[in-house]
PDB file of C-alpha atoms in Angstrom:
ATOM      1  CA  MET A   1     -26.221 138.330  89.467  1.00  0.00           C
ATOM      2  CA  ILE A   2     -24.535 135.431  87.662  1.00  0.00           C
ATOM      3  CA  VAL A   3     -20.834 135.838  86.863  1.00  0.00           C
ATOM      4  CA  GLN A   4     -18.382 133.671  84.967  1.00  0.00           C
ATOM      5  CA  ILE A   5     -14.600 133.742  85.334  1.00  0.00           C
ATOM      6  CA  SER A   6     -12.960 132.009  82.391  1.00  0.00           C
ATOM      7  CA  ALA A   7      -9.483 131.146  81.146  1.00  0.00           C
ATOM      8  CA  GLY A   8     -10.840 130.707  77.614  1.00  0.00           C
ATOM      9  CA  GLN A   9      -8.261 128.835  75.552  1.00  0.00           C
ATOM     10  CA  GLY A  10      -5.428 130.065  77.782  1.00  0.00           C
ATOM     11  CA  PRO A  11      -2.716 127.853  79.295  1.00  0.00           C
ATOM     12  CA  GLU A  12      -2.573 126.390  82.820  1.00  0.00           C
ATOM     13  CA  GLU A  13      -1.370 129.688  84.261  1.00  0.00           C
ATOM     14  CA  CYS A  14      -4.661 131.288  83.193  1.00  0.00           C
ATOM     15  CA  GLN A  15      -6.559 128.394  84.801  1.00  0.00           C
ATOM     16  CA  ILE A  16      -4.656 129.025  88.045  1.00  0.00           C
ATOM     17  CA  ALA A  17      -5.572 132.721  87.776  1.00  0.00           C
ATOM     18  CA  VAL A  18      -9.274 131.764  87.451  1.00  0.00           C
ATOM     19  CA  GLU A  19      -9.043 129.820  90.715  1.00  0.00           C
ATOM     20  CA  LYS A  20      -7.103 132.587  92.500  1.00  0.00           C
ATOM     21  CA  LEU A  21      -9.513 135.302  91.345  1.00  0.00           C
ATOM     22  CA  PHE A  22     -12.508 133.259  92.480  1.00  0.00           C
ATOM     23  CA  GLU A  23     -10.937 132.725  95.925  1.00  0.00           C
ATOM     24  CA  ALA A  24     -10.078 136.458  96.194  1.00  0.00           C
ATOM     25  CA  TRP A  25     -13.649 137.469  95.353  1.00  0.00           C
ATOM     26  CA  LYS A  26     -15.091 134.928  97.794  1.00  0.00           C
ATOM     27  CA  ARG A  27     -13.199 136.718 100.568  1.00  0.00           C
ATOM     28  CA  GLU A  28     -14.684 140.053  99.415  1.00  0.00           C
ATOM     29  CA  CYS A  29     -18.224 138.759  98.834  1.00  0.00           C
ATOM     30  CA  PRO A  30     -19.081 136.005 101.365  1.00  0.00           C
ATOM     31  CA  ASP A  31     -22.478 135.389  99.719  1.00  0.00           C
ATOM     32  CA  ILE A  32     -20.900 133.980  96.520  1.00  0.00           C
ATOM     33  CA  GLU A  33     -22.408 130.602  95.595  1.00  0.00           C
ATOM     34  CA  GLU A  34     -20.705 128.394  93.030  1.00  0.00           C
ATOM     35  CA  ILE A  35     -23.058 127.177  90.294  1.00  0.00           C
ATOM     36  CA  SER A  36     -20.693 125.148  88.129  1.00  0.00           C
ATOM     37  CA  ARG A  37     -17.020 124.647  87.431  1.00  0.00           C
ATOM     38  CA  ARG A  38     -14.974 123.291  84.553  1.00  0.00           C
ATOM     39  CA  GLU A  39     -11.927 121.599  85.974  1.00  0.00           C
ATOM     40  CA  GLY A  40      -8.536 122.526  84.553  1.00  0.00           C
ATOM     41  CA  LYS A  41      -5.650 120.315  83.514  1.00  0.00           C
ATOM     42  CA  ARG A  42      -4.393 119.810  87.058  1.00  0.00           C
ATOM     43  CA  LYS A  43      -5.636 120.059  90.643  1.00  0.00           C
ATOM     44  CA  GLY A  44      -6.167 123.646  91.776  1.00  0.00           C
ATOM     45  CA  CYS A  45      -6.955 124.835  88.241  1.00  0.00           C
ATOM     46  CA  SER A  46     -10.289 125.686  86.624  1.00  0.00           C
ATOM     47  CA  SER A  47     -10.902 126.683  83.032  1.00  0.00           C
ATOM     48  CA  SER A  48     -14.126 128.423  84.124  1.00  0.00           C
ATOM     49  CA  ILE A  49     -16.229 129.006  87.225  1.00  0.00           C
ATOM     50  CA  LEU A  50     -19.839 130.168  87.142  1.00  0.00           C
ATOM     51  CA  PHE A  51     -21.227 131.674  90.371  1.00  0.00           C
ATOM     52  CA  SER A  52     -24.034 133.803  91.719  1.00  0.00           C
ATOM     53  CA  THR A  53     -23.945 136.712  94.148  1.00  0.00           C
ATOM     54  CA  ALA A  54     -26.279 139.432  95.377  1.00  0.00           C
ATOM     55  CA  GLN A  55     -23.400 141.936  95.001  1.00  0.00           C
ATOM     56  CA  ASP A  56     -23.231 144.109  91.885  1.00  0.00           C
ATOM     57  CA  LEU A  57     -19.997 143.043  90.180  1.00  0.00           C
ATOM     58  CA  SER A  58     -20.817 144.603  86.805  1.00  0.00           C
ATOM     59  CA  ASP A  59     -17.912 147.058  87.164  1.00  0.00           C
ATOM     60  CA  ARG A  60     -15.554 144.053  87.156  1.00  0.00           C
ATOM     61  CA  GLU A  61     -16.737 142.699  83.811  1.00  0.00           C
ATOM     62  CA  GLY A  62     -13.934 142.504  81.262  1.00  0.00           C
ATOM     63  CA  THR A  63     -10.359 141.254  81.277  1.00  0.00           C
ATOM     64  CA  VAL A  64      -8.353 140.629  84.446  1.00  0.00           C
ATOM     65  CA  LEU A  65      -4.558 140.562  84.212  1.00  0.00           C
ATOM     66  CA  TRP A  66      -2.347 138.490  86.507  1.00  0.00           C
ATOM     67  CA  ILE A  67       1.331 139.499  86.399  1.00  0.00           C
ATOM     68  CA  CYS A  68       3.439 136.633  87.692  1.00  0.00           C
ATOM     69  CA  LYS A  69       6.231 134.284  86.674  1.00  0.00           C
ATOM     70  CA  SER A  70       4.791 130.971  85.562  1.00  0.00           C
ATOM     71  CA  PRO A  71       4.230 128.740  88.601  1.00  0.00           C
ATOM     72  CA  VAL A  72       4.135 125.627  86.366  1.00  0.00           C
ATOM     73  CA  ARG A  73       6.863 126.365  83.794  1.00  0.00           C
ATOM     74  CA  PRO A  74      10.060 127.644  85.449  1.00  0.00           C
ATOM     75  CA  GLY A  75      12.122 129.853  83.170  1.00  0.00           C
ATOM     76  CA  HIS A  76       9.136 130.684  80.920  1.00  0.00           C
ATOM     77  CA  LYS A  77       9.493 134.275  79.653  1.00  0.00           C
ATOM     78  CA  ARG A  78       5.832 135.211  79.674  1.00  0.00           C
ATOM     79  CA  LYS A  79       4.569 136.933  82.839  1.00  0.00           C
ATOM     80  CA  ASN A  80       1.151 138.265  81.779  1.00  0.00           C
ATOM     81  CA  TRP A  81      -1.847 135.920  82.135  1.00  0.00           C
ATOM     82  CA  TYR A  82      -5.370 136.987  81.181  1.00  0.00           C
ATOM     83  CA  VAL A  83      -8.789 135.781  82.299  1.00  0.00           C
ATOM     84  CA  ASP A  84     -12.228 136.981  81.291  1.00  0.00           C
ATOM     85  CA  VAL A  85     -15.023 138.052  83.637  1.00  0.00           C
ATOM     86  CA  SER A  86     -18.517 138.018  82.114  1.00  0.00           C
ATOM     87  CA  ILE A  87     -21.937 138.791  83.508  1.00  0.00           C
ATOM     88  CA  ILE A  88     -24.282 136.035  82.332  1.00  0.00           C
ATOM     89  CA  PRO A  89     -27.974 136.878  81.938  1.00  0.00           C
ATOM     90  CA  GLU A  90     -30.020 135.059  84.540  1.00  0.00           C
ATOM     91  CA  LYS A  91     -32.131 132.162  83.372  1.00  0.00           C
ATOM     92  CA  GLU A  92     -35.627 133.251  82.559  1.00  0.00           C
ATOM     93  CA  GLU A  93     -37.896 131.717  85.170  1.00  0.00           C
ATOM     94  CA  ILE A  94     -41.088 130.241  83.770  1.00  0.00           C
ATOM     95  CA  PRO A  95     -43.774 131.003  86.346  1.00  0.00           C
ATOM     96  CA  ALA A  96     -45.957 128.071  87.319  1.00  0.00           C
ATOM     97  CA  GLY A  97     -48.639 128.386  89.957  1.00  0.00           C
ATOM     98  CA  ASP A  98     -52.330 128.926  89.486  1.00  0.00           C
ATOM     99  CA  GLU A  99     -52.157 131.602  86.810  1.00  0.00           C
ATOM    100  CA  TYR A 100     -54.284 129.775  84.261  1.00  0.00           C
ATOM    101  CA  ARG A 101     -57.400 130.683  82.348  1.00  0.00           C
ATOM    102  CA  ILE A 102     -59.632 127.774  81.367  1.00  0.00           C
ATOM    103  CA  GLU A 103     -61.978 128.121  78.403  1.00  0.00           C
ATOM    104  CA  LYS A 104     -64.687 125.640  77.505  1.00  0.00           C
ATOM    105  CA  PHE A 105     -66.020 125.175  74.002  1.00  0.00           C
ATOM    106  CA  HIS A 106     -68.132 122.808  71.898  1.00  0.00           C
ATOM    107  CA  SER A 107     -66.239 119.885  70.431  1.00  0.00           C
ATOM    108  CA  GLY A 108     -66.839 118.806  66.865  1.00  0.00           C
ATOM    109  CA  GLY A 109     -66.462 115.327  65.423  1.00  0.00           C
ATOM    110  CA  LYS A 110     -67.828 112.031  66.679  1.00  0.00           C
ATOM    111  CA  GLY A 111     -69.785 112.094  69.875  1.00  0.00           C
ATOM    112  CA  GLY A 112     -73.373 111.312  69.025  1.00  0.00           C
ATOM    113  CA  GLN A 113     -75.934 113.464  70.764  1.00  0.00           C
ATOM    114  CA  ASN A 114     -73.285 115.476  72.648  1.00  0.00           C
ATOM    115  CA  VAL A 115     -71.700 117.051  69.547  1.00  0.00           C
ATOM    116  CA  ASN A 116     -72.175 120.825  69.460  1.00  0.00           C
ATOM    117  CA  LYS A 117     -74.493 120.662  72.499  1.00  0.00           C
ATOM    118  CA  VAL A 118     -72.127 120.136  75.442  1.00  0.00           C
ATOM    119  CA  GLU A 119     -68.987 122.206  76.035  1.00  0.00           C
ATOM    120  CA  SER A 120     -66.606 119.289  76.464  1.00  0.00           C
ATOM    121  CA  GLY A 121     -63.579 120.852  74.698  1.00  0.00           C
ATOM    122  CA  ILE A 122     -61.062 122.547  77.012  1.00  0.00           C
ATOM    123  CA  ARG A 123     -58.411 125.183  76.295  1.00  0.00           C
ATOM    124  CA  ILE A 124     -56.014 126.160  79.081  1.00  0.00           C
ATOM    125  CA  ILE A 125     -53.982 129.365  78.778  1.00  0.00           C
ATOM    126  CA  HIS A 126     -50.981 130.008  81.014  1.00  0.00           C
ATOM    127  CA  ILE A 127     -51.396 133.753  81.545  1.00  0.00           C
ATOM    128  CA  PRO A 128     -47.752 134.755  82.338  1.00  0.00           C
ATOM    129  CA  THR A 129     -46.297 133.096  79.220  1.00  0.00           C
ATOM    130  CA  GLY A 130     -49.285 132.964  76.862  1.00  0.00           C
ATOM    131  CA  ALA A 131     -48.739 129.217  76.343  1.00  0.00           C
ATOM    132  CA  VAL A 132     -51.905 127.418  75.237  1.00  0.00           C
ATOM    133  CA  ALA A 133     -52.929 123.756  75.257  1.00  0.00           C
ATOM    134  CA  SER A 134     -56.275 122.245  74.414  1.00  0.00           C
ATOM    135  CA  SER A 135     -58.037 118.909  74.227  1.00  0.00           C
ATOM    136  CA  THR A 136     -61.189 117.830  72.422  1.00  0.00           C
ATOM    137  CA  GLU A 137     -60.556 114.083  72.080  1.00  0.00           C
ATOM    138  CA  GLU A 138     -62.632 112.960  75.058  1.00  0.00           C
ATOM    139  CA  ARG A 139     -66.373 113.233  75.501  1.00  0.00           C
ATOM    140  CA  SER A 140     -65.850 114.220  79.123  1.00  0.00           C
ATOM    141  CA  GLN A 141     -64.898 117.776  80.026  1.00  0.00           C
ATOM    142  CA  TYR A 142     -62.982 116.438  83.054  1.00  0.00           C
ATOM    143  CA  LEU A 143     -60.821 114.102  80.912  1.00  0.00           C
ATOM    144  CA  ASN A 144     -60.184 116.856  78.337  1.00  0.00           C
ATOM    145  CA  LYS A 145     -59.133 119.190  81.144  1.00  0.00           C
ATOM    146  CA  GLN A 146     -56.644 116.615  82.440  1.00  0.00           C
ATOM    147  CA  LYS A 147     -55.192 116.079  78.946  1.00  0.00           C
ATOM    148  CA  ALA A 148     -54.939 119.807  78.242  1.00  0.00           C
ATOM    149  CA  MET A 149     -53.218 120.444  81.598  1.00  0.00           C
ATOM    150  CA  LYS A 150     -50.741 117.621  80.947  1.00  0.00           C
ATOM    151  CA  ARG A 151     -49.924 119.126  77.529  1.00  0.00           C
ATOM    152  CA  LEU A 152     -49.561 122.609  78.995  1.00  0.00           C
ATOM    153  CA  LEU A 153     -47.165 121.371  81.692  1.00  0.00           C
ATOM    154  CA  GLY A 154     -45.139 119.720  78.911  1.00  0.00           C
ATOM    155  CA  ILE A 155     -44.987 123.035  77.019  1.00  0.00           C
ATOM    156  CA  LEU A 156     -43.909 124.922  80.179  1.00  0.00           C
ATOM    157  CA  SER A 157     -41.268 122.297  80.921  1.00  0.00           C
ATOM    158  CA  ALA A 158     -39.877 122.668  77.377  1.00  0.00           C
ATOM    159  CA  MET A 159     -39.815 126.466  77.782  1.00  0.00           C
ATOM    160  CA  GLU A 160     -37.906 126.103  81.091  1.00  0.00           C
ATOM    161  CA  LYS A 161     -35.375 123.768  79.456  1.00  0.00           C
ATOM    162  CA  GLU A 162     -34.915 126.158  76.535  1.00  0.00           C
ATOM    163  CA  ALA A 163     -34.275 129.066  78.930  1.00  0.00           C
ATOM    164  CA  GLY A 164     -31.611 126.991  80.710  1.00  0.00           C
ATOM    165  CA  GLU A 165     -29.971 126.082  77.404  1.00  0.00           C
ATOM    166  CA  ARG A 166     -29.878 129.754  76.385  1.00  0.00           C
ATOM    167  CA  GLN A 167     -28.032 130.592  79.612  1.00  0.00           C
ATOM    168  CA  THR A 168     -25.573 127.712  79.102  1.00  0.00           C
ATOM    169  CA  ASN A 169     -24.938 128.754  75.490  1.00  0.00           C
ATOM    170  CA  GLN A 170     -24.322 132.353  76.568  1.00  0.00           C
ATOM    171  CA  ALA A 171     -21.826 131.153  79.208  1.00  0.00           C
ATOM    172  CA  TRP A 172     -20.019 129.013  76.614  1.00  0.00           C
ATOM    173  CA  ARG A 173     -19.814 131.923  74.125  1.00  0.00           C
ATOM    174  CA  GLU A 174     -18.316 134.117  76.849  1.00  0.00           C
ATOM    175  CA  HIS A 175     -15.880 131.337  77.858  1.00  0.00           C
ATOM    176  CA  ALA A 176     -14.059 131.586  74.537  1.00  0.00           C
ATOM    177  CA  ARG A 177     -13.879 135.415  74.502  1.00  0.00           C
ATOM    178  CA  ILE A 178     -10.871 137.063  76.126  1.00  0.00           C
ATOM    179  CA  VAL A 179      -9.731 140.512  75.111  1.00  0.00           C
ATOM    180  CA  ARG A 180      -6.109 141.083  76.019  1.00  0.00           C
ATOM    181  CA  GLY A 181      -5.072 144.567  76.976  1.00  0.00           C
ATOM    182  CA  ASN A 182      -6.925 147.273  78.862  1.00  0.00           C
ATOM    183  CA  PRO A 183      -7.680 145.100  81.933  1.00  0.00           C
ATOM    184  CA  VAL A 184     -10.342 146.207  84.423  1.00  0.00           C
ATOM    185  CA  GLN A 185      -8.308 144.728  87.292  1.00  0.00           C
ATOM    186  CA  VAL A 186      -4.652 143.752  87.739  1.00  0.00           C
ATOM    187  CA  TYR A 187      -3.222 141.300  90.252  1.00  0.00           C
ATOM    188  CA  GLU A 188       0.448 140.580  90.935  1.00  0.00           C
ATOM    189  CA  GLY A 189       2.627 137.778  92.250  1.00  0.00           C
ATOM    190  CA  THR A 190       1.950 134.335  93.627  1.00  0.00           C
ATOM    191  CA  GLU A 191       0.092 135.968  96.555  1.00  0.00           C
ATOM    192  CA  PHE A 192      -2.354 137.402  93.978  1.00  0.00           C
ATOM    193  CA  ARG A 193      -2.233 140.951  95.372  1.00  0.00           C
ATOM    194  CA  LYS A 194      -4.505 143.518  93.771  1.00  0.00           C
ATOM    195  CA  LYS A 195      -2.570 146.281  92.047  1.00  0.00           C
ATOM    196  CA  CYS A 196      -3.972 149.751  92.703  1.00  0.00           C
TER     197      CYS A 196
END
């Protein structure tokens, strides 16, 4: 499961809460692995942290409230600081491996005596994704196979990149979304104690 804790557009206090919540959850779930972090305005602050865990944290998705006097602005009246917890869909893995179907066919065009007699054209289909690449430029089936495979690997690489970009875009959309009120969890004080 991939989870993001985000301060959104909140002030430094919210960025401190992101860091404190992440540390609190790391104590609860030792398998948490940090994926990425957006540093906050000062040391010990993060505007967002993206991490993975095998634990099911879906019941914690939503707004988390931290009730505490501002640790960076003494005398500030506000005591409620909100952060957002979002479950980010995992990046779609593009399977590689040997799951290909190779089709041979007659090539048209220039080629002298070989045209429409020898199956030199190659089409390679990546079975898990349905991606297809072909080559008919060369007179040799071997060279066409190499070209088609190179094209197919390029297509699969582009698909992998697109899947990663979709995940990043989803994380960024969630970063800006914080719903105040009706928190799923509440923490209090500078010790960041969970309120029952």
